[in-house]
Structures are given as structure tokens and as C-alpha cells.
GROMACS .gro file of C-alpha atoms in nm:
model
  428
    1MET     CA    1 -12.309  -3.234   0.331
    2ALA     CA    2 -12.006  -3.498   0.267
    3GLU     CA    3 -11.749  -3.515   0.579
    4VAL     CA    4 -11.454  -3.332   0.476
    5ILE     CA    5 -11.113  -3.359   0.637
    6SER     CA    6 -11.127  -2.993   0.823
    7ALA     CA    7 -10.762  -3.039   0.996
    8LEU     CA    8 -10.416  -3.262   0.982
    9GLU     CA    9 -10.216  -3.132   1.359
   10ALA     CA   10  -9.865  -3.213   1.398
   11VAL     CA   11  -9.741  -3.192   1.780
   12ASP     CA   12  -9.307  -3.237   1.839
   13VAL     CA   13  -9.306  -3.489   2.128
   14ARG     CA   14  -9.026  -3.631   2.278
   15PHE     CA   15  -8.938  -3.858   2.574
   16PRO     CA   16  -8.659  -3.777   2.849
   17THR     CA   17  -8.552  -4.214   2.750
   18SER     CA   18  -8.142  -4.073   2.769
   19ARG     CA   19  -8.132  -3.996   3.081
   20ASP     CA   20  -8.172  -4.390   3.228
   21LEU     CA   21  -8.012  -4.509   2.830
   22ASP     CA   22  -8.330  -4.663   2.762
   23GLY     CA   23  -8.279  -4.726   2.405
   24SER     CA   24  -7.979  -4.720   2.372
   25ASP     CA   25  -7.731  -4.913   2.114
   26ALA     CA   26  -7.402  -4.862   1.923
   27MET     CA   27  -7.501  -4.567   1.666
   28ASN     CA   28  -7.754  -4.336   1.898
   29PRO     CA   29  -7.563  -4.402   2.252
   30GLU     CA   30  -7.841  -4.120   2.437
   31PRO     CA   31  -8.170  -4.178   2.235
   32ASP     CA   32  -8.512  -3.989   2.377
   33TYR     CA   33  -8.801  -4.110   2.237
   34SER     CA   34  -9.002  -3.879   2.078
   35ALA     CA   35  -9.253  -3.872   1.842
   36ALA     CA   36  -9.396  -3.633   1.508
   37TYR     CA   37  -9.755  -3.673   1.613
   38VAL     CA   38  -9.974  -3.603   1.429
   39VAL     CA   39 -10.407  -3.549   1.512
   40ILE     CA   40 -10.676  -3.597   1.156
   41ARG     CA   41 -11.020  -3.422   1.239
   42THR     CA   42 -11.316  -3.402   1.051
   43THR     CA   43 -11.595  -3.184   0.989
   44ALA     CA   44 -11.749  -3.411   1.170
   45GLY     CA   45 -11.551  -3.413   1.496
   46ARG     CA   46 -11.353  -3.704   1.419
   47GLU     CA   47 -11.052  -3.792   1.451
   48GLY     CA   48 -10.835  -4.010   1.317
   49PHE     CA   49 -10.438  -4.073   1.557
   50GLY     CA   50 -10.025  -4.150   1.354
   51LEU     CA   51  -9.669  -4.090   1.403
   52ALA     CA   52  -9.346  -4.101   1.307
   53PHE     CA   53  -9.079  -4.248   1.573
   54THR     CA   54  -8.754  -4.029   1.637
   55VAL     CA   55  -8.508  -4.080   1.847
   56GLY     CA   56  -8.502  -3.645   1.968
   57ARG     CA   57  -8.349  -3.436   1.785
   58GLY     CA   58  -8.452  -3.385   1.417
   59ASN     CA   59  -8.780  -3.467   1.543
   60ASP     CA   60  -8.857  -3.053   1.448
   61ALA     CA   61  -8.842  -3.169   1.116
   62GLN     CA   62  -9.016  -3.463   1.111
   63VAL     CA   63  -9.333  -3.136   1.200
   64ALA     CA   64  -9.210  -2.999   0.984
   65ALA     CA   65  -9.279  -3.150   0.655
   66ILE     CA   66  -9.523  -3.370   0.828
   67GLU     CA   67  -9.721  -2.951   0.821
   68ALA     CA   68  -9.638  -2.903   0.474
   69LEU     CA   69  -9.796  -3.213   0.290
   70ALA     CA   70 -10.125  -3.105   0.550
   71PRO     CA   71 -10.281  -2.858   0.259
   72LEU     CA   72 -10.250  -3.136   0.019
   73VAL     CA   73 -10.523  -3.317   0.267
   74ILE     CA   74 -10.785  -3.070   0.428
   75GLY     CA   75 -11.070  -3.038   0.258
   76LEU     CA   76 -11.125  -3.423   0.107
   77PRO     CA   77 -11.396  -3.565   0.206
   78LEU     CA   78 -11.326  -3.834   0.318
   79PRO     CA   79 -11.607  -4.148   0.201
   80ASP     CA   80 -11.340  -4.057  -0.137
   81VAL     CA   81 -10.981  -4.127   0.074
   82LEU     CA   82 -11.138  -4.444   0.223
   83SER     CA   83 -11.255  -4.598  -0.045
   84ASP     CA   84 -10.922  -4.597  -0.249
   85LEU     CA   85 -10.658  -4.566   0.057
   86GLY     CA   86 -10.408  -4.688  -0.281
   87GLY     CA   87 -10.460  -4.382  -0.402
   88PHE     CA   88 -10.451  -4.124  -0.174
   89SER     CA   89 -10.125  -4.279  -0.045
   90GLU     CA   90 -10.015  -4.237  -0.403
   91MET     CA   91 -10.149  -3.892  -0.384
   92LEU     CA   92  -9.919  -3.804  -0.083
   93THR     CA   93  -9.596  -4.041  -0.154
   94GLY     CA   94  -9.641  -3.809  -0.569
   95ASP     CA   95  -9.694  -3.510  -0.531
   96SER     CA   96  -9.402  -3.400  -0.815
   97GLN     CA   97  -9.272  -3.081  -0.533
   98LEU     CA   98  -9.269  -3.261  -0.220
   99ARG     CA   99  -9.133  -3.565  -0.436
  100TRP     CA  100  -8.817  -3.489  -0.521
  101LEU     CA  101  -8.711  -3.443  -0.117
  102GLY     CA  102  -8.777  -3.798  -0.155
  103PRO     CA  103  -8.827  -3.950  -0.368
  104TYR     CA  104  -9.013  -4.201  -0.133
  105LYS     CA  105  -8.723  -4.158   0.127
  106GLY     CA  106  -8.669  -3.933   0.450
  107VAL     CA  107  -8.831  -3.681   0.630
  108ILE     CA  108  -9.087  -3.605   0.311
  109HIS     CA  109  -9.150  -3.981   0.320
  110MET     CA  110  -9.188  -4.100   0.718
  111ALA     CA  111  -9.439  -3.742   0.729
  112ALA     CA  112  -9.628  -3.919   0.518
  113ALA     CA  113  -9.686  -4.216   0.667
  114ALA     CA  114  -9.801  -4.064   0.977
  115ILE     CA  115 -10.098  -3.865   0.821
  116ILE     CA  116 -10.153  -4.220   0.636
  117ASN     CA  117 -10.149  -4.445   0.908
  118ALA     CA  118 -10.356  -4.164   1.108
  119THR     CA  119 -10.611  -4.208   0.850
  120TRP     CA  120 -10.630  -4.565   0.845
  121ASP     CA  121 -10.618  -4.509   1.218
  122LEU     CA  122 -10.947  -4.297   1.087
  123TYR     CA  123 -11.058  -4.543   0.936
  124GLY     CA  124 -11.125  -4.819   1.145
  125ARG     CA  125 -11.312  -4.567   1.443
  126VAL     CA  126 -11.502  -4.551   1.169
  127GLU     CA  127 -11.560  -4.935   1.051
  128ASP     CA  128 -11.547  -4.984   1.468
  129LYS     CA  129 -11.272  -5.229   1.441
  130PRO     CA  130 -10.847  -5.249   1.446
  131VAL     CA  131 -10.663  -5.188   1.117
  132TRP     CA  132 -10.631  -5.535   1.137
  133ARG     CA  133 -10.911  -5.650   1.145
  134LEU     CA  134 -11.024  -5.390   0.899
  135LEU     CA  135 -10.706  -5.566   0.688
  136ALA     CA  136 -10.773  -5.910   0.739
  137GLU     CA  137 -11.123  -5.866   0.614
  138MET     CA  138 -11.088  -5.737   0.275
  139SER     CA  139 -11.130  -5.990  -0.038
  140PRO     CA  140 -10.838  -6.025  -0.132
  141GLN     CA  141 -10.898  -5.834  -0.494
  142GLN     CA  142 -10.947  -5.476  -0.197
  143LEU     CA  143 -10.629  -5.566  -0.057
  144VAL     CA  144 -10.461  -5.564  -0.431
  145ASP     CA  145 -10.598  -5.286  -0.505
  146LEU     CA  146 -10.351  -5.058  -0.210
  147VAL     CA  147 -10.041  -5.154  -0.366
  148ASP     CA  148  -9.851  -4.919  -0.668
  149PHE     CA  149  -9.707  -5.159  -0.836
  150ARG     CA  150  -9.512  -4.972  -1.075
  151TYR     CA  151  -9.183  -5.074  -0.962
  152LEU     CA  152  -9.262  -5.391  -0.821
  153GLU     CA  153  -9.398  -5.567  -1.088
  154ASP     CA  154  -9.011  -5.764  -1.172
  155ALA     CA  155  -9.097  -5.914  -0.877
  156LEU     CA  156  -9.453  -5.995  -0.791
  157THR     CA  157  -9.738  -5.913  -1.030
  158PRO     CA  158 -10.106  -5.792  -0.937
  159ALA     CA  159 -10.237  -6.131  -1.058
  160GLU     CA  160  -9.931  -6.334  -0.796
  161ALA     CA  161 -10.022  -6.129  -0.493
  162LEU     CA  162 -10.411  -6.216  -0.600
  163GLU     CA  163 -10.277  -6.536  -0.604
  164ILE     CA  164 -10.147  -6.554  -0.281
  165LEU     CA  165 -10.417  -6.382  -0.064
  166GLU     CA  166 -10.712  -6.645  -0.248
  167GLN     CA  167 -10.478  -6.880  -0.121
  168ALA     CA  168 -10.489  -6.801   0.205
  169GLN     CA  169 -10.876  -6.695   0.224
  170PRO     CA  170 -11.022  -7.012   0.388
  171GLY     CA  171 -10.807  -7.027   0.681
  172ARG     CA  172 -10.931  -6.635   0.765
  173GLY     CA  173 -11.152  -6.707   1.008
  174ALA     CA  174 -10.995  -6.971   1.239
  175ARG     CA  175 -10.686  -6.768   1.252
  176GLN     CA  176 -10.800  -6.476   1.356
  177ALA     CA  177 -11.001  -6.670   1.647
  178ASP     CA  178 -10.670  -6.841   1.707
  179LEU     CA  179 -10.518  -6.512   1.698
  180ILE     CA  180 -10.776  -6.356   1.960
  181ALA     CA  181 -10.760  -6.652   2.141
  182ASN     CA  182 -10.410  -6.732   2.213
  183GLY     CA  183 -10.216  -6.356   2.060
  184TYR     CA  184  -9.932  -6.346   1.905
  185PRO     CA  185  -9.571  -6.452   1.987
  186ALA     CA  186  -9.346  -6.150   2.090
  187TYR     CA  187  -8.961  -6.166   2.143
  188THR     CA  188  -8.805  -5.849   2.382
  189THR     CA  189  -8.530  -5.610   2.336
  190THR     CA  190  -8.612  -5.469   2.705
  191PRO     CA  191  -8.262  -5.687   2.882
  192GLY     CA  192  -8.047  -5.596   2.599
  193TRP     CA  193  -8.013  -5.245   2.569
  194LEU     CA  194  -7.604  -5.129   2.580
  195GLY     CA  195  -7.605  -4.846   2.798
  196TYR     CA  196  -7.720  -5.101   3.076
  197THR     CA  197  -7.477  -5.284   3.362
  198ASP     CA  198  -7.392  -5.615   3.329
  199ASP     CA  199  -7.677  -5.660   3.671
  200LYS     CA  200  -7.944  -5.472   3.455
  201LEU     CA  201  -7.931  -5.706   3.191
  202VAL     CA  202  -7.923  -6.042   3.436
  203ARG     CA  203  -8.264  -5.926   3.594
  204LEU     CA  204  -8.384  -5.799   3.309
  205ALA     CA  205  -8.347  -6.114   3.127
  206LYS     CA  206  -8.499  -6.339   3.456
  207GLU     CA  207  -8.830  -6.143   3.437
  208ALA     CA  208  -8.819  -6.161   3.079
  209VAL     CA  209  -8.769  -6.528   3.099
  210ALA     CA  210  -9.099  -6.518   3.372
  211ASP     CA  211  -9.255  -6.311   3.175
  212GLY     CA  212  -9.282  -6.627   2.867
  213PHE     CA  213  -9.094  -6.510   2.605
  214ASP     CA  214  -8.814  -6.734   2.500
  215HIS     CA  215  -8.624  -6.474   2.309
  216ILE     CA  216  -8.472  -6.178   2.351
  217LYS     CA  217  -8.262  -5.943   2.176
  218LEU     CA  218  -7.918  -5.785   2.281
  219LYS     CA  219  -7.799  -5.458   2.106
  220VAL     CA  220  -7.380  -5.488   1.992
  221GLY     CA  221  -7.124  -5.357   1.767
  222ALA     CA  222  -6.987  -5.114   1.988
  223ASP     CA  223  -6.706  -5.368   2.165
  224LEU     CA  224  -6.579  -5.673   2.071
  225ASP     CA  225  -6.445  -5.728   2.405
  226THR     CA  226  -6.797  -5.610   2.534
  227ASP     CA  227  -7.082  -5.843   2.315
  228ILE     CA  228  -6.882  -6.070   2.399
  229ARG     CA  229  -6.853  -6.029   2.809
  230ARG     CA  230  -7.272  -5.942   2.821
  231LEU     CA  231  -7.369  -6.260   2.477
  232GLY     CA  232  -7.178  -6.518   2.745
  233LEU     CA  233  -7.433  -6.367   3.044
  234ALA     CA  234  -7.679  -6.292   2.868
  235ARG     CA  235  -7.649  -6.720   2.749
  236GLU     CA  236  -7.572  -6.856   3.094
  237THR     CA  237  -7.932  -6.732   3.205
  238LEU     CA  238  -8.081  -6.818   2.948
  239GLY     CA  239  -8.020  -7.158   2.838
  240PRO     CA  240  -7.942  -7.290   2.551
  241ALA     CA  241  -8.263  -7.345   2.420
  242ALA     CA  242  -8.331  -6.946   2.423
  243ARG     CA  243  -8.293  -6.785   2.132
  244ILE     CA  244  -8.113  -6.540   2.152
  245ALA     CA  245  -8.089  -6.226   1.810
  246ILE     CA  246  -7.898  -5.934   1.864
  247ASP     CA  247  -7.899  -5.592   1.677
  248ALA     CA  248  -7.565  -5.384   1.551
  249ASN     CA  249  -7.789  -5.107   1.435
  250GLN     CA  250  -7.532  -5.051   1.087
  251ALA     CA  251  -7.206  -4.971   1.313
  252TRP     CA  252  -6.979  -5.242   1.080
  253GLY     CA  253  -6.863  -5.222   0.657
  254VAL     CA  254  -6.893  -5.561   0.514
  255GLN     CA  255  -6.582  -5.755   0.593
  256GLN     CA  256  -6.559  -5.538   0.975
  257ALA     CA  257  -6.937  -5.767   0.988
  258ILE     CA  258  -6.802  -6.061   0.931
  259GLU     CA  259  -6.545  -6.087   1.115
  260TRP     CA  260  -6.700  -5.976   1.428
  261LEU     CA  261  -6.916  -6.196   1.431
  262GLU     CA  262  -6.719  -6.401   1.429
  263PRO     CA  263  -6.604  -6.488   1.810
  264LEU     CA  264  -7.010  -6.446   1.835
  265ALA     CA  265  -7.105  -6.761   1.732
  266ARG     CA  266  -7.048  -6.999   1.992
  267PHE     CA  267  -7.322  -6.803   2.161
  268ASP     CA  268  -7.570  -6.921   1.902
  269PRO     CA  269  -7.661  -6.611   1.795
  270TYR     CA  270  -8.045  -6.602   1.589
  271TRP     CA  271  -7.991  -6.376   1.399
  272ILE     CA  272  -7.747  -6.123   1.304
  273GLU     CA  273  -7.980  -5.763   1.272
  274GLU     CA  274  -7.917  -5.411   1.055
  275PRO     CA  275  -7.512  -5.524   1.061
  276THR     CA  276  -7.430  -5.275   0.796
  277SER     CA  277  -7.539  -4.984   0.641
  278PRO     CA  278  -7.931  -5.020   0.613
  279ASP     CA  279  -7.877  -4.931   0.213
  280ASP     CA  280  -7.659  -5.231   0.026
  281VAL     CA  281  -7.811  -5.531  -0.083
  282LEU     CA  282  -7.556  -5.655  -0.170
  283GLY     CA  283  -7.354  -5.558   0.114
  284HIS     CA  284  -7.661  -5.754   0.350
  285ALA     CA  285  -7.600  -6.062   0.068
  286ALA     CA  286  -7.205  -6.093   0.159
  287ILE     CA  287  -7.240  -6.111   0.577
  288ARG     CA  288  -7.523  -6.398   0.438
  289ASP     CA  289  -7.371  -6.619   0.330
  290ALA     CA  290  -7.025  -6.599   0.530
  291VAL     CA  291  -7.208  -6.636   0.904
  292ALA     CA  292  -7.495  -6.868   0.827
  293PRO     CA  293  -7.688  -7.035   0.959
  294ILE     CA  294  -7.689  -6.683   1.191
  295LYS     CA  295  -7.955  -6.584   1.021
  296VAL     CA  296  -7.953  -6.082   0.883
  297ALA     CA  297  -8.318  -5.919   0.938
  298ALA     CA  298  -8.292  -5.606   0.881
  299GLY     CA  299  -8.624  -5.345   0.773
  300GLU     CA  300  -8.661  -5.039   1.055
  301HIS     CA  301  -8.472  -4.892   0.845
  302ILE     CA  302  -8.555  -4.997   0.453
  303HIS     CA  303  -8.762  -4.659   0.359
  304ASN     CA  304  -8.972  -4.812   0.022
  305GLN     CA  305  -9.085  -5.144  -0.110
  306VAL     CA  306  -8.850  -5.115  -0.366
  307MET     CA  307  -8.563  -5.139  -0.155
  308PHE     CA  308  -8.703  -5.394  -0.030
  309LYS     CA  309  -8.764  -5.598  -0.313
  310GLN     CA  310  -8.426  -5.584  -0.429
  311PHE     CA  311  -8.382  -5.703  -0.076
  312LEU     CA  312  -8.582  -5.969  -0.099
  313GLN     CA  313  -8.411  -6.043  -0.560
  314ALA     CA  314  -8.078  -6.162  -0.361
  315GLY     CA  315  -8.165  -6.305  -0.099
  316ALA     CA  316  -8.006  -6.062   0.091
  317LEU     CA  317  -8.229  -6.136   0.455
  318ASP     CA  318  -8.419  -6.408   0.622
  319VAL     CA  319  -8.590  -6.197   0.840
  320VAL     CA  320  -8.810  -5.820   0.717
  321GLN     CA  321  -8.829  -5.653   1.007
  322LEU     CA  322  -9.108  -5.411   0.853
  323ASP     CA  323  -9.148  -5.100   1.054
  324ALA     CA  324  -9.451  -4.863   1.100
  325SER     CA  325  -9.362  -4.474   1.022
  326ARG     CA  326  -9.010  -4.529   0.779
  327VAL     CA  327  -9.237  -4.684   0.490
  328ALA     CA  328  -9.597  -4.548   0.354
  329GLY     CA  329  -9.736  -4.626   0.687
  330VAL     CA  330  -9.956  -4.915   0.661
  331THR     CA  331 -10.044  -4.910   0.311
  332GLU     CA  332  -9.700  -4.974   0.169
  333ASN     CA  333  -9.645  -5.197   0.512
  334VAL     CA  334  -9.873  -5.382   0.299
  335ALA     CA  335  -9.724  -5.449  -0.006
  336VAL     CA  336  -9.376  -5.497   0.194
  337ILE     CA  337  -9.584  -5.795   0.374
  338LEU     CA  338  -9.683  -5.927   0.018
  339LEU     CA  339  -9.329  -5.934  -0.127
  340ALA     CA  340  -9.176  -6.127   0.116
  341ALA     CA  341  -9.457  -6.359   0.112
  342LYS     CA  342  -9.395  -6.423  -0.185
  343TYR     CA  343  -9.033  -6.469  -0.166
  344GLY     CA  344  -9.176  -6.711   0.205
  345VAL     CA  345  -8.939  -6.453   0.340
  346PRO     CA  346  -9.077  -6.400   0.786
  347ILE     CA  347  -9.184  -6.084   0.909
  348CYS     CA  348  -9.043  -5.993   1.232
  349PRO     CA  349  -9.167  -5.660   1.274
  350HIS     CA  350  -8.913  -5.383   1.465
  351ALA     CA  351  -9.102  -5.203   1.775
  352GLY     CA  352  -8.813  -5.033   1.921
  353GLY     CA  353  -8.937  -4.667   1.967
  354VAL     CA  354  -9.302  -4.469   2.124
  355GLY     CA  355  -9.571  -4.583   1.956
  356LEU     CA  356  -9.465  -4.882   1.678
  357CYS     CA  357  -9.499  -5.167   1.959
  358GLU     CA  358  -9.838  -5.046   1.927
  359MET     CA  359  -9.900  -5.017   1.603
  360VAL     CA  360  -9.710  -5.307   1.452
  361GLN     CA  361  -9.937  -5.604   1.643
  362HIS     CA  362 -10.174  -5.491   1.334
  363LEU     CA  363  -9.970  -5.558   1.037
  364ALA     CA  364  -9.797  -5.897   1.163
  365MET     CA  365 -10.138  -6.023   1.322
  366PHE     CA  366 -10.267  -5.909   0.951
  367ASP     CA  367 -10.028  -6.072   0.755
  368TYR     CA  368 -10.094  -6.431   0.989
  369VAL     CA  369 -10.490  -6.426   0.917
  370ALA     CA  370 -10.529  -6.321   0.558
  371VAL     CA  371 -10.128  -6.314   0.428
  372SER     CA  372  -9.906  -6.606   0.508
  373ALA     CA  373 -10.115  -6.815   0.755
  374SER     CA  374  -9.831  -6.862   1.000
  375THR     CA  375  -9.625  -6.741   1.231
  376ASP     CA  376  -9.360  -6.983   1.225
  377GLY     CA  377  -9.064  -6.759   1.240
  378ARG     CA  378  -9.254  -6.512   1.367
  379ALA     CA  379  -9.299  -6.287   1.666
  380ILE     CA  380  -9.294  -5.927   1.704
  381GLU     CA  381  -9.000  -5.633   1.887
  382TYR     CA  382  -9.078  -5.581   2.219
  383ILE     CA  383  -8.982  -5.333   2.452
  384ASP     CA  384  -9.122  -5.196   2.829
  385HIS     CA  385  -9.102  -4.775   2.740
  386LEU     CA  386  -9.387  -4.585   2.794
  387HIS     CA  387  -9.711  -4.783   2.694
  388GLU     CA  388  -9.850  -4.603   3.006
  389HIS     CA  389  -9.909  -4.273   2.729
  390PHE     CA  390 -10.109  -4.420   2.525
  391VAL     CA  391 -10.492  -4.469   2.579
  392ASP     CA  392 -10.514  -4.809   2.336
  393PRO     CA  393 -10.131  -4.933   2.488
  394VAL     CA  394 -10.045  -5.329   2.424
  395VAL     CA  395 -10.120  -5.620   2.611
  396ILE     CA  396  -9.899  -5.874   2.671
  397ARG     CA  397  -9.983  -6.220   2.808
  398ASP     CA  398  -9.701  -6.536   2.844
  399GLY     CA  399  -9.470  -6.367   2.622
  400ARG     CA  400  -9.739  -6.320   2.382
  401TYR     CA  401  -9.943  -5.977   2.154
  402LEU     CA  402 -10.276  -6.036   2.295
  403ALA     CA  403 -10.491  -5.848   1.911
  404PRO     CA  404 -10.624  -5.503   2.032
  405SER     CA  405 -11.006  -5.511   2.008
  406ALA     CA  406 -11.007  -5.094   2.058
  407PRO     CA  407 -11.093  -4.897   1.689
  408GLY     CA  408 -10.808  -4.828   1.496
  409ILE     CA  409 -10.417  -4.803   1.473
  410GLY     CA  410 -10.427  -4.769   1.921
  411ALA     CA  411 -10.147  -4.473   1.810
  412GLU     CA  412 -10.341  -4.216   2.018
  413MET     CA  413 -10.171  -4.082   2.314
  414HIS     CA  414 -10.302  -3.955   2.670
  415ARG     CA  415 -10.428  -3.577   2.571
  416HIS     CA  416 -10.249  -3.500   2.953
  417SER     CA  417  -9.952  -3.715   2.801
  418VAL     CA  418  -9.870  -3.485   2.493
  419ASP     CA  419  -9.937  -3.174   2.686
  420THR     CA  420  -9.621  -3.328   2.976
  421TYR     CA  421  -9.390  -3.415   2.712
  422ARG     CA  422  -9.435  -3.120   2.432
  423TRP     CA  423  -9.160  -3.015   2.273
  424GLN     CA  424  -9.040  -2.651   2.385
  425GLU     CA  425  -8.710  -2.508   2.359
  426ASP     CA  426  -8.592  -2.564   2.707
  427GLY     CA  427  -8.732  -2.921   2.696
  428PRO     CA  428  -9.074  -3.071   2.779
   0.00000   0.00000   0.00000
């Protein structure tokens, strides 16, 4: 009999990062990095692991959304799922009654992401390949077949996507070898959390330089005088050549963003991330026009491929910060990567959360090997938090991500960590 998906478990896991203000920013002053953690099991005893990232309360709603989708998955023959992952994604995101809760956004879309990522993780284990390599070794047509072009064709047609992939195909082998030998560029947000003291900022910035990073990110947006002081300290510590990105986490209105960035410009920020509402396409475009040459970056809260399409059509972004669990997982992120390639905008994935570094590295590495064929202007975010809870944690050397070799997407947590931090009413 065919192997089928026999069970889907969703677990509420929360880490108390608020105790040390790890992850703190202008809109999330005391986050607890959390995961709605998914385990898919098959009748042959195989497992796949995925997660949706949250910042604490609300994780219960995320788990409930995953459990609402589970009946659509349990009982499906695994060969059918793995041979049509595009169709599997459309089935999960297109269920008529649950789709109503989005469509294609919010907890229901993130629930689909957790399940889809767990399925890709399972696929990698079946094929004994990391997901970046699994994607990078697919044919251009197989990759195009993953994408739902229904709402994209005014910006990207299947033929255009196929042409992008075919143009990149000749150098795949050499780029894969380069990736394995040299890794992928990274930048670090570890020094820059808003709740950290000035001394901690300076100490961690010095450590970042010693660890090989030439690009760090600071959180801004709560108090202008504080931002000026902290950016001054960072620039003094790092020197004039280092890149310093800044991130407002949606704290400002459009005009406020333009005005706030004027006194910060003297510190030569490389980009301003999420300067305003993540749904405001025209607002981002206006900010970009006003604050150039500071780049505008966004994506961790852009909730689907249609929104990415509009940001790119409007010329509103200089940097696409796709997220592993905000859109519908690996499958929809393939569409986002192809859109970014069409418009010539670099991918710098968001990884400020539990498990995101482990997952997004696969997307950026796939982009380099099989789509954009470049690491110019590209880097994966790195934060030095919670990696010890993962079976296959990221490895950083000299400011670069080393290419993972273990099968899957890297989302599997240690059983002890899940048991220890599983949410109870009185906390973990």
C-alpha cells in the first residue's frame, strides 16, 4: 500500500526571550520568541518538521489554525503530495471555507506555511538532500510548476519565469560548489535590539566585527534622540566602511518616516527596514523617493506573493526580505524569488526569530544557485539566539552561512527543548 500522511501534530512552544529583551524593537518591546511547531508523520514512520514564528501570545491561535487545516492533509498519499507540491500548496491555501479567513494572509496562511515547510522538510528527508539543494537541482520546468501564476501574470508569466531559470541553469554546478566551499554572506542583528544598553550595543558590535561581520542592523523608531545616540555609537565602533542597516518595525507614518530619517542620514544607514505599514505599497514608494540613497527594505510582514508583486511593480523596494513562514512556505517563496529576479531586486531574507535562520538559508542559497546567480547586494540575517534548540542549527563562519548538508529544512527541534518550552497556563 502507498505511504500516506497519518498524523499532524501542532505544538505551542514559547521561549522567554523577553527576560533579557532579546528581539526587542519599537513595536515589540518585550517579545517571547515562539513557534507553532508542526510534525508530520507517515505510515512508514517518516517525519517532517516545520513551524510558524510568533512573538508569544497568539501562538495558541496559530496552533488552532494549523489544527483546522490538518484534516485536509491526513490521509493523503505521500507520493501524490511530493509529486505535486504546487497543487498541495494550492489545496491548503484555497480551501473555500478556511480561505475566507484570509484569503492568503494572517494566521490561516501562516498555518499553511508551517505545514508546507514541514512537507518540504519531509521531501528533503525522502530524497536525502537539504532543501536548498533539492530546489537547486530541480529542472526549470519543475520549479515553474510549483508557482500559482493566477494573480501574477500581469507581472510575471510562466514563460518569463522559465526563461529566468533557464538563463541561470548553465552555471548551477559551479555556484553550488562555490556555496559549499565558501558559504553565503550574512549580516547580524544581534547587537541591535532596542532594549539593549549602549554598553551592550558597543560590546556586541565589536564582537560582530571580530566574528567577520561587516554589516549589522540596529532597531530604531521609539525615540529620535536615542536613535541618534545609538547610531553614532555604532558608526564610531564599526568605522566608515561597515554597513549599518536600521529597522523601524512599522513604527512610523509615511511623512513621519521621511522626517525621522533626515537626522539619521548623516550616519550613512544602508537601508531602512519596514519604515511604515507593511501593507502600504505607495507609502513605501514615497519614502523610497524621499530618502534615497538610503535603501528601503521590507518583506517579513508582506503576507503573500500578490503583495510582493505590487511592491515590485510600484518600485517601492530596494531589498526583498522574504520570510520562511509569513507567506505559504517554500512553495510560495519560490514565486517571490522569481518575482524579485524579474524586477532585479536582491533577496535578503528576514531571520529575526526562532528557527528562521535555519529555514531561510535554504531559500537564499537556492536563489543564488538556480535563480539570480549572484550574491551581490545579498545577505541573510543572523541572530545569535535559540539555535541550541535545533537538531541541525545554522553554522556561521567568518560572517557567512555555511551551506547545510543534512536532509530537510532545518526546523526540527530537540525533543527535550519542545518538552521544556511547551506552553502551559503557568508558562514554560
